[in-house]
Tab-separated table of C-alpha atoms in Angstrom:
chain	number	residue	atom	x	y	z
Y	1	MET	CA	-47.364	-19.694	41.595
Y	2	THR	CA	-47.552	-18.829	37.904
Y	3	THR	CA	-50.235	-20.950	36.299
Y	4	GLN	CA	-49.660	-20.137	32.624
Y	5	PHE	CA	-46.616	-19.465	30.452
Y	6	SER	CA	-48.259	-16.209	29.317
Y	7	GLN	CA	-47.702	-14.866	32.858
Y	8	PHE	CA	-43.927	-15.041	32.469
Y	9	THR	CA	-42.164	-12.014	30.995
Y	10	LEU	CA	-41.522	-13.564	27.574
Y	11	SER	CA	-41.381	-12.216	24.034
Y	12	SER	CA	-44.461	-12.811	21.890
Y	13	ALA	CA	-42.349	-14.861	19.427
Y	14	LEU	CA	-41.309	-17.305	22.179
Y	15	LEU	CA	-44.842	-17.469	23.621
Y	16	ALA	CA	-46.107	-18.350	20.130
Y	17	ARG	CA	-43.606	-21.261	19.924
Y	18	ILE	CA	-44.570	-22.494	23.407
Y	19	ASP	CA	-48.214	-22.342	22.378
Y	20	ALA	CA	-47.528	-24.099	19.053
Y	21	ASN	CA	-45.935	-26.976	21.000
Y	22	LYS	CA	-49.079	-27.159	23.180
Y	23	PHE	CA	-47.328	-26.287	26.450
Y	24	THR	CA	-49.948	-24.422	28.479
Y	25	LEU	CA	-49.380	-24.974	32.192
Y	26	PRO	CA	-45.838	-24.787	33.596
Y	27	THR	CA	-44.767	-27.789	35.679
Y	28	PRO	CA	-43.629	-27.011	39.272
Y	29	VAL	CA	-39.934	-26.958	38.280
Y	30	GLN	CA	-40.714	-24.565	35.401
Y	31	ALA	CA	-42.796	-22.292	37.652
Y	32	GLY	CA	-39.963	-22.279	40.210
Y	33	ALA	CA	-36.907	-21.934	37.955
Y	34	ILE	CA	-37.996	-19.766	35.001
Y	35	PRO	CA	-38.737	-16.443	36.819
Y	36	PRO	CA	-35.343	-16.198	38.638
Y	37	ALA	CA	-33.534	-17.415	35.503
Y	38	LEU	CA	-35.232	-14.685	33.434
Y	39	GLU	CA	-33.988	-12.144	36.001
Y	40	GLY	CA	-30.450	-13.351	35.358
Y	41	ARG	CA	-30.059	-15.178	38.682
Y	42	ASP	CA	-28.217	-18.473	39.126
Y	43	VAL	CA	-30.544	-21.403	39.846
Y	44	LEU	CA	-29.950	-24.611	41.809
Y	45	ALA	CA	-32.807	-27.070	41.214
Y	46	THR	CA	-33.330	-30.550	42.560
Y	47	ALA	CA	-35.730	-32.369	40.258
Y	48	GLN	CA	-36.032	-35.807	38.704
Y	49	THR	CA	-36.062	-36.540	34.987
Y	50	GLY	CA	-39.621	-36.224	33.678
Y	51	THR	CA	-40.489	-33.083	35.657
Y	52	GLY	CA	-40.172	-30.714	32.695
Y	53	LYS	CA	-36.783	-29.298	33.663
Y	54	THR	CA	-35.504	-29.156	30.056
Y	55	LEU	CA	-38.000	-26.426	29.225
Y	56	SER	CA	-37.162	-24.620	32.482
Y	57	PHE	CA	-33.660	-23.861	31.175
Y	58	LEU	CA	-34.376	-23.659	27.439
Y	59	ILE	CA	-36.983	-20.898	27.835
Y	60	PRO	CA	-34.518	-18.466	29.554
Y	61	ILE	CA	-31.865	-19.345	26.930
Y	62	VAL	CA	-34.207	-18.626	23.989
Y	63	GLU	CA	-35.409	-15.400	25.652
Y	64	MET	CA	-31.789	-14.261	26.173
Y	65	MET	CA	-31.017	-14.985	22.498
Y	66	GLN	CA	-34.150	-13.123	21.425
Y	67	LYS	CA	-33.019	-9.985	23.296
Y	68	ALA	CA	-29.244	-10.056	22.805
Y	69	GLU	CA	-27.273	-9.437	19.654
Y	70	THR	CA	-25.780	-12.918	19.561
Y	71	ARG	CA	-22.573	-13.768	17.773
Y	72	GLY	CA	-20.963	-17.136	18.355
Y	73	VAL	CA	-21.653	-19.351	21.358
Y	74	THR	CA	-23.731	-17.556	24.012
Y	75	ALA	CA	-25.172	-20.571	25.854
Y	76	LEU	CA	-23.725	-23.957	26.813
Y	77	ILE	CA	-25.628	-26.978	28.142
Y	78	LEU	CA	-23.613	-29.886	29.595
Y	79	LEU	CA	-25.315	-33.260	30.046
Y	80	PRO	CA	-24.177	-36.792	30.943
Y	81	THR	CA	-25.279	-38.783	27.871
Y	82	ARG	CA	-25.598	-38.488	24.105
Y	83	GLU	CA	-29.278	-39.485	24.176
Y	84	LEU	CA	-30.117	-36.742	26.641
Y	85	ALA	CA	-28.121	-34.196	24.616
Y	86	MET	CA	-29.975	-35.171	21.445
Y	87	GLN	CA	-33.349	-34.782	23.183
Y	88	VAL	CA	-32.385	-31.317	24.459
Y	89	GLU	CA	-31.210	-30.268	20.980
Y	90	LYS	CA	-34.559	-31.426	19.551
Y	91	ALA	CA	-36.508	-29.545	22.261
Y	92	PHE	CA	-34.510	-26.348	21.579
Y	93	ILE	CA	-35.258	-26.532	17.841
Y	94	ALA	CA	-38.965	-27.011	18.657
Y	95	ILE	CA	-39.261	-23.900	20.857
Y	96	ARG	CA	-36.654	-21.441	19.504
Y	97	SER	CA	-38.278	-18.203	18.429
Y	98	SER	CA	-36.221	-17.841	15.236
Y	99	ASN	CA	-34.341	-20.179	12.885
Y	100	ALA	CA	-31.397	-17.802	13.255
Y	101	GLN	CA	-30.946	-19.214	16.807
Y	102	THR	CA	-28.652	-22.084	15.869
Y	103	VAL	CA	-27.420	-25.072	17.846
Y	104	ALA	CA	-24.423	-27.414	17.692
Y	105	LEU	CA	-24.589	-30.909	19.196
Y	106	VAL	CA	-21.154	-31.864	20.561
Y	107	VAL	CA	-21.108	-35.491	21.738
Y	108	GLY	CA	-18.912	-38.557	21.481
Y	109	GLY	CA	-19.852	-41.500	19.283
Y	110	LEU	CA	-20.981	-39.342	16.333
Y	111	ALA	CA	-18.870	-37.974	13.487
Y	112	GLU	CA	-17.141	-34.798	14.643
Y	113	GLN	CA	-17.136	-33.144	11.212
Y	114	SER	CA	-20.803	-32.096	11.254
Y	115	GLN	CA	-20.406	-30.908	14.872
Y	116	LEU	CA	-17.444	-28.705	13.952
Y	117	GLN	CA	-19.272	-27.339	10.896
Y	118	ALA	CA	-22.200	-26.265	13.099
Y	119	ILE	CA	-19.757	-24.459	15.441
Y	120	ARG	CA	-17.938	-22.777	12.533
Y	121	ARG	CA	-21.238	-21.599	11.069
Y	122	GLY	CA	-21.704	-19.627	14.287
Y	123	ALA	CA	-23.917	-21.809	16.538
Y	124	HIS	CA	-25.332	-19.761	19.430
Y	125	LEU	CA	-26.015	-22.771	21.652
Y	126	ILE	CA	-23.794	-25.809	22.257
Y	127	VAL	CA	-25.436	-28.898	23.749
Y	128	ALA	CA	-22.614	-31.202	24.809
Y	129	THR	CA	-21.316	-34.120	26.783
Y	130	PRO	CA	-18.171	-33.071	28.686
Y	131	GLY	CA	-15.693	-35.509	27.070
Y	132	ARG	CA	-16.104	-34.442	23.435
Y	133	LEU	CA	-16.348	-30.715	24.301
Y	134	GLU	CA	-13.151	-30.889	26.372
Y	135	ASP	CA	-11.430	-32.581	23.425
Y	136	PHE	CA	-12.522	-29.733	21.080
Y	137	LEU	CA	-11.260	-27.171	23.609
Y	138	LYS	CA	-7.844	-28.856	23.899
Y	139	ARG	CA	-7.545	-28.786	20.120
Y	140	LYS	CA	-8.637	-25.123	20.064
Y	141	LEU	CA	-11.594	-25.938	17.818
Y	142	VAL	CA	-14.179	-24.054	19.878
Y	143	LYS	CA	-14.256	-20.746	21.788
Y	144	LEU	CA	-16.457	-20.331	24.835
Y	145	ASP	CA	-15.465	-16.822	25.925
Y	146	GLY	CA	-18.862	-15.367	24.898
Y	147	VAL	CA	-21.013	-17.747	26.971
Y	148	LYS	CA	-23.655	-15.882	28.988
Y	149	ILE	CA	-25.583	-18.908	30.326
Y	150	LEU	CA	-24.124	-22.260	31.446
Y	151	VAL	CA	-26.499	-25.142	32.234
Y	152	LEU	CA	-25.260	-28.185	34.156
Y	153	ASP	CA	-27.989	-30.817	33.803
Y	154	GLU	CA	-28.113	-34.107	35.765
Y	155	VAL	CA	-24.977	-33.048	37.644
Y	156	ASP	CA	-25.167	-36.063	39.978
Y	157	ARG	CA	-24.950	-38.443	37.014
Y	158	MET	CA	-22.132	-36.477	35.338
Y	159	LEU	CA	-20.126	-36.793	38.563
Y	160	ASP	CA	-20.962	-40.525	38.849
Y	161	MET	CA	-19.557	-40.942	35.338
Y	162	GLY	CA	-16.268	-39.261	36.298
Y	163	PHE	CA	-16.795	-35.973	34.416
Y	164	GLN	CA	-15.819	-33.666	37.297
Y	165	PRO	CA	-12.279	-32.904	35.936
Y	166	ALA	CA	-13.661	-32.262	32.422
Y	167	ILE	CA	-16.347	-29.897	33.804
Y	168	ALA	CA	-13.669	-28.016	35.781
Y	169	ARG	CA	-11.482	-27.583	32.682
Y	170	ILE	CA	-14.460	-26.464	30.567
Y	171	ALA	CA	-15.439	-23.933	33.270
Y	172	THR	CA	-12.002	-22.285	33.056
Y	173	ALA	CA	-12.688	-21.523	29.360
Y	174	LEU	CA	-15.904	-19.629	30.245
Y	175	PRO	CA	-16.248	-15.992	31.321
Y	176	ALA	CA	-16.081	-15.612	35.117
Y	177	ILE	CA	-19.193	-13.414	34.998
Y	178	ARG	CA	-22.041	-15.530	33.620
Y	179	GLN	CA	-25.335	-17.081	34.677
Y	180	THR	CA	-25.284	-20.739	35.781
Y	181	LEU	CA	-28.304	-23.037	36.064
Y	182	CYS	CA	-27.641	-26.329	37.843
Y	183	TYR	CA	-29.975	-29.362	37.974
Y	184	SER	CA	-29.535	-32.547	39.974
Y	185	ALA	CA	-31.726	-35.325	41.367
Y	186	THR	CA	-29.861	-35.173	44.683
Y	187	LEU	CA	-27.742	-32.675	46.586
Y	188	GLU	CA	-25.287	-35.122	48.103
Y	189	GLY	CA	-21.549	-34.635	48.718
Y	190	SER	CA	-19.840	-33.821	45.459
Y	191	VAL	CA	-22.963	-32.148	43.979
Y	192	LYS	CA	-22.903	-29.627	46.851
Y	193	GLU	CA	-19.242	-29.012	46.069
Y	194	VAL	CA	-20.036	-28.267	42.395
Y	195	ALA	CA	-22.879	-25.933	43.450
Y	196	ARG	CA	-20.533	-24.037	45.791
Y	197	LYS	CA	-17.869	-23.766	43.120
Y	198	TYR	CA	-19.937	-22.623	40.141
Y	199	LEU	CA	-23.056	-20.907	41.503
Y	200	ASN	CA	-23.367	-17.411	42.907
Y	201	ASN	CA	-26.197	-16.877	45.430
Y	202	PRO	CA	-28.561	-19.200	43.501
Y	203	ALA	CA	-32.349	-19.280	43.666
Y	204	ARG	CA	-33.169	-22.671	45.195
Y	205	VAL	CA	-35.874	-24.814	43.567
Y	206	GLU	CA	-36.851	-28.124	45.197
Y	207	ILE	CA	-39.466	-30.226	43.488
Y	208	GLY	CA	-41.230	-32.821	45.636
Y	209	SER	CA	-39.205	-35.291	47.578
Y	210	ILE	CA	-35.767	-35.544	46.023
Y	211	LEU	CA	-35.729	-39.288	46.601
Y	212	LYS	CA	-39.217	-40.663	46.157
Y	213	PRO	CA	-40.877	-42.749	43.452
Y	214	ALA	CA	-44.041	-41.215	41.969
Y	215	GLU	CA	-47.187	-42.154	43.869
Y	216	ASN	CA	-48.941	-43.346	40.725
Y	217	VAL	CA	-46.412	-46.190	40.292
Y	218	GLU	CA	-47.386	-49.519	41.849
Y	219	LEU	CA	-44.264	-50.999	43.497
Y	220	ARG	CA	-43.934	-54.785	43.609
Y	221	THR	CA	-41.118	-57.123	44.519
Y	222	PHE	CA	-40.767	-60.791	43.612
Y	223	GLU	CA	-38.533	-63.081	45.633
Y	224	VAL	CA	-37.117	-65.326	42.932
Y	225	ALA	CA	-34.006	-67.477	42.434
Y	226	ALA	CA	-31.465	-66.063	39.944
Y	227	ASP	CA	-31.996	-68.939	37.483
Y	228	LYS	CA	-35.764	-68.302	37.421
Y	229	LYS	CA	-35.660	-64.535	36.659
Y	230	GLN	CA	-35.841	-64.929	32.876
Y	231	GLU	CA	-38.816	-67.257	33.182
Y	232	LEU	CA	-40.585	-64.819	35.544
Y	233	LEU	CA	-39.956	-61.912	33.157
Y	234	GLU	CA	-41.548	-63.893	30.295
Y	235	HIS	CA	-44.469	-64.856	32.551
Y	236	LEU	CA	-45.117	-61.138	33.299
Y	237	LEU	CA	-44.821	-60.272	29.608
Y	238	GLY	CA	-47.466	-62.905	28.880
Y	239	SER	CA	-49.844	-61.839	31.630
Y	240	GLU	CA	-49.614	-58.029	31.417
Y	241	GLU	CA	-50.063	-55.480	28.656
Y	242	GLY	CA	-47.900	-52.617	27.414
Y	243	SER	CA	-44.215	-51.910	26.987
Y	244	PHE	CA	-41.508	-53.168	29.370
Y	245	LEU	CA	-38.260	-51.395	30.283
Y	246	VAL	CA	-35.933	-53.968	31.881
Y	247	PHE	CA	-32.896	-52.897	33.935
Y	248	VAL	CA	-29.841	-55.114	34.307
Y	249	ARG	CA	-26.496	-54.466	35.963
Y	250	THR	CA	-24.040	-55.265	33.141
Y	251	LYS	CA	-23.690	-54.816	29.370
Y	252	HIS	CA	-23.182	-58.562	28.989
Y	253	GLY	CA	-26.356	-59.191	31.032
Y	254	ALA	CA	-28.348	-56.794	28.833
Y	255	ASP	CA	-27.277	-58.661	25.699
Y	256	ARG	CA	-28.052	-62.054	27.287
Y	257	VAL	CA	-31.560	-61.106	28.519
Y	258	ALA	CA	-32.506	-59.471	25.184
Y	259	ARG	CA	-31.165	-62.446	23.188
Y	260	ARG	CA	-33.154	-64.959	25.273
Y	261	LEU	CA	-36.343	-62.905	24.945
Y	262	THR	CA	-35.931	-62.719	21.171
Y	263	ARG	CA	-35.362	-66.497	21.006
Y	264	SER	CA	-38.626	-66.987	22.948
Y	265	GLY	CA	-40.490	-64.859	20.398
Y	266	TRP	CA	-40.707	-61.502	22.263
Y	267	SER	CA	-39.754	-58.335	20.365
Y	268	ALA	CA	-36.798	-57.067	22.439
Y	269	THR	CA	-33.813	-54.792	21.916
Y	270	GLN	CA	-31.046	-53.489	24.189
Y	271	ILE	CA	-29.176	-50.286	24.994
Y	272	HIS	CA	-25.827	-50.026	26.791
Y	273	GLY	CA	-22.435	-48.323	26.591
Y	274	ASP	CA	-20.834	-50.804	24.166
Y	275	ARG	CA	-23.451	-50.294	21.454
Y	276	SER	CA	-22.685	-47.717	18.760
Y	277	GLN	CA	-24.610	-44.461	18.749
Y	278	ALA	CA	-26.528	-45.570	15.648
Y	279	GLN	CA	-27.538	-48.821	17.409
Y	280	ARG	CA	-28.612	-46.925	20.536
Y	281	ASN	CA	-30.671	-44.429	18.536
Y	282	SER	CA	-32.302	-47.222	16.558
Y	283	ALA	CA	-33.143	-49.211	19.740
Y	284	LEU	CA	-34.661	-46.146	21.431
Y	285	ARG	CA	-36.681	-45.231	18.358
Y	286	SER	CA	-38.072	-48.721	17.802
Y	287	PHE	CA	-39.011	-48.988	21.502
Y	288	SER	CA	-40.696	-45.572	21.662
Y	289	GLU	CA	-42.586	-46.257	18.414
Y	290	GLY	CA	-43.720	-49.670	19.687
Y	291	ARG	CA	-41.852	-51.852	17.184
Y	292	HIS	CA	-40.028	-53.448	20.119
Y	293	ARG	CA	-42.125	-54.132	23.195
Y	294	VAL	CA	-39.130	-54.660	25.492
Y	295	LEU	CA	-36.034	-52.483	25.964
Y	296	VAL	CA	-33.266	-53.977	28.115
Y	297	ALA	CA	-30.943	-51.305	29.532
Y	298	THR	CA	-28.039	-50.660	31.896
Y	299	ASP	CA	-28.252	-47.727	34.347
Y	300	VAL	CA	-25.798	-45.352	32.625
Y	301	ALA	CA	-27.406	-45.794	29.194
Y	302	ALA	CA	-30.860	-45.440	30.697
Y	303	ARG	CA	-30.326	-41.949	32.110
Y	304	GLY	CA	-30.889	-40.567	28.616
Y	305	ILE	CA	-34.114	-42.494	28.025
Y	306	ASP	CA	-37.167	-40.273	28.018
Y	307	VAL	CA	-39.909	-42.389	26.479
Y	308	ALA	CA	-43.585	-41.701	27.083
Y	309	ASN	CA	-46.016	-44.454	28.053
Y	310	VAL	CA	-43.692	-47.112	29.508
Y	311	ALA	CA	-46.205	-49.441	31.193
Y	312	HIS	CA	-43.839	-51.541	33.284
Y	313	VAL	CA	-40.299	-51.143	34.667
Y	314	ILE	CA	-38.545	-54.365	35.697
Y	315	ASN	CA	-35.516	-54.317	38.007
Y	316	PHE	CA	-34.191	-57.620	36.672
Y	317	ASP	CA	-31.049	-56.995	38.736
Y	318	MET	CA	-31.354	-55.093	42.001
Y	319	PRO	CA	-30.215	-51.455	41.764
Y	320	LYS	CA	-27.058	-50.740	43.771
Y	321	VAL	CA	-28.463	-47.725	45.617
Y	322	ALA	CA	-31.848	-46.178	46.415
Y	323	GLU	CA	-31.160	-43.286	44.038
Y	324	ASP	CA	-30.816	-45.684	41.081
Y	325	PHE	CA	-34.096	-47.316	42.135
Y	326	VAL	CA	-35.849	-43.918	41.939
Y	327	HIS	CA	-34.330	-43.131	38.526
Y	328	ARG	CA	-35.319	-46.518	37.107
Y	329	VAL	CA	-38.852	-46.474	38.504
Y	330	GLY	CA	-39.286	-42.878	37.302
Y	331	ARG	CA	-39.370	-44.134	33.700
Y	332	THR	CA	-42.956	-45.299	34.185
Y	333	GLY	CA	-45.980	-43.420	35.543
Y	334	ARG	CA	-44.912	-40.248	33.724
Y	335	ALA	CA	-47.186	-37.214	33.625
Y	336	SER	CA	-49.659	-38.761	36.106
Y	337	ALA	CA	-50.223	-41.976	34.079
Y	338	HIS	CA	-50.403	-45.222	36.068
Y	339	GLY	CA	-47.263	-47.401	36.007
Y	340	VAL	CA	-45.967	-50.634	37.518
Y	341	ALA	CA	-42.433	-51.304	38.749
Y	342	SER	CA	-41.349	-54.826	39.705
Y	343	THR	CA	-38.083	-55.694	41.447
Y	344	PHE	CA	-36.635	-59.223	41.221
Y	345	ALA	CA	-34.656	-60.127	44.351
Y	346	GLY	CA	-33.049	-63.382	45.489
Y	347	PRO	CA	-33.438	-64.605	49.098
Y	348	ALA	CA	-29.924	-63.275	49.855
Y	349	GLU	CA	-30.970	-59.765	48.720
Y	350	ARG	CA	-33.751	-59.295	51.307
Y	351	GLY	CA	-31.517	-56.981	53.371
Y	352	ASP	CA	-30.668	-54.811	50.334
Y	353	LEU	CA	-34.357	-54.572	49.497
Y	354	ARG	CA	-35.283	-53.486	53.040
Y	355	LYS	CA	-32.503	-50.894	52.980
Y	356	ILE	CA	-33.962	-49.321	49.801
Y	357	GLU	CA	-37.441	-49.329	51.365
Y	358	ARG	CA	-36.143	-47.673	54.553
Y	359	THR	CA	-34.177	-45.004	52.659
Y	360	LEU	CA	-37.175	-44.094	50.506
Y	361	SER	CA	-39.875	-44.631	53.172
Y	362	ILE	CA	-41.775	-46.994	50.873
Y	363	GLN	CA	-43.366	-50.415	51.203
Y	364	MET	CA	-43.398	-52.668	48.144
Y	365	LYS	CA	-46.037	-55.357	47.628
Y	366	ARG	CA	-44.244	-58.655	48.147
Y	367	PHE	CA	-44.701	-61.808	46.074
Y	368	ARG	CA	-42.922	-65.140	46.508
Y	369	VAL	CA	-42.284	-67.238	43.423
Y	370	LYS	CA	-42.472	-70.970	44.180
Y	371	SER	CA	-42.697	-71.944	40.561
Y	372	ILE	CA	-43.458	-69.712	37.611
Y	373	GLY	CA	-47.126	-70.678	37.570
Y	374	ASP	CA	-47.297	-70.253	41.340
Y	375	VAL	CA	-46.716	-66.637	42.373
Y	376	GLN	CA	-48.090	-65.879	45.844
Y	377	ALA	CA	-48.466	-62.690	47.823
Y	378	ALA	CA	-46.021	-62.870	50.714
């Protein structure tokens, strides 16, 4: 295994940028994916958010741009959410080896004029969500016939969000001969289909257990009646330190929980699909900078959240499937820090809880809530 970025075959300009950003040791996904990607091979990687995968596809893209005479769009990255796209754009700007390597962000919910200007000025990289990019293609506002590298990131989530037809239509606008790098947390059903369709003899990179919470996250579950959840959440906020990321099932629920917390004097904000992009950006920023201690989120909105130092994840509503549990819990205990994840479950949800434990081969510490001052280990 490569233990330092300097052992990869990279230009000195790119190595200097990597060094300037204080990246010294490649993460396992970077060590596995970068060498075959630099050789021009397709890559199929299963890795969770927080494993360093963004850098594992940006480094080959920057290196390709460094070597090639680039005119127009030569690389395309497709992602499920605006937040994720904005983070990738920011990471690209941080490590690109020359300011001449330009990027266009193409996402819904933001004014399209600045996005189109960036394309017209000759952006080499497009970082996009499928809906807005497909719209630009239909209107003949963007050409993708020079793309050398396509990245499909968080493919499982893009498919969950119904983007498969848009991805297929975008793919038809790309050159048949290109390099494709594909990242997903799981390799179930439709993801396998996408891999078969778009990848050619890929190098396979598997990082850890595909479905497994990090070992440095303490997993707890509280059996609590639905009408006592809010009270329990406030009790935990009062008895524990650090920031709280709270997951709820619906947009309406996110608003309600955040509103009640604010009324009780806690600094809380929320993020979900009905909030404008400006509101979502503002909520994320104030949470990551510590101005709000609590961020209440729905699953789809949360896939783009990459905030360091989240102390506690709360599953206020039970996740529908084990995979969502892993994604939620993965927001704490990042980069080997200790984290806590607590799941609130009603008596009728015991079976669902056991099913998640069985699927993931985990055992959560159980607590029974008799009254909010009386929480007992079960």
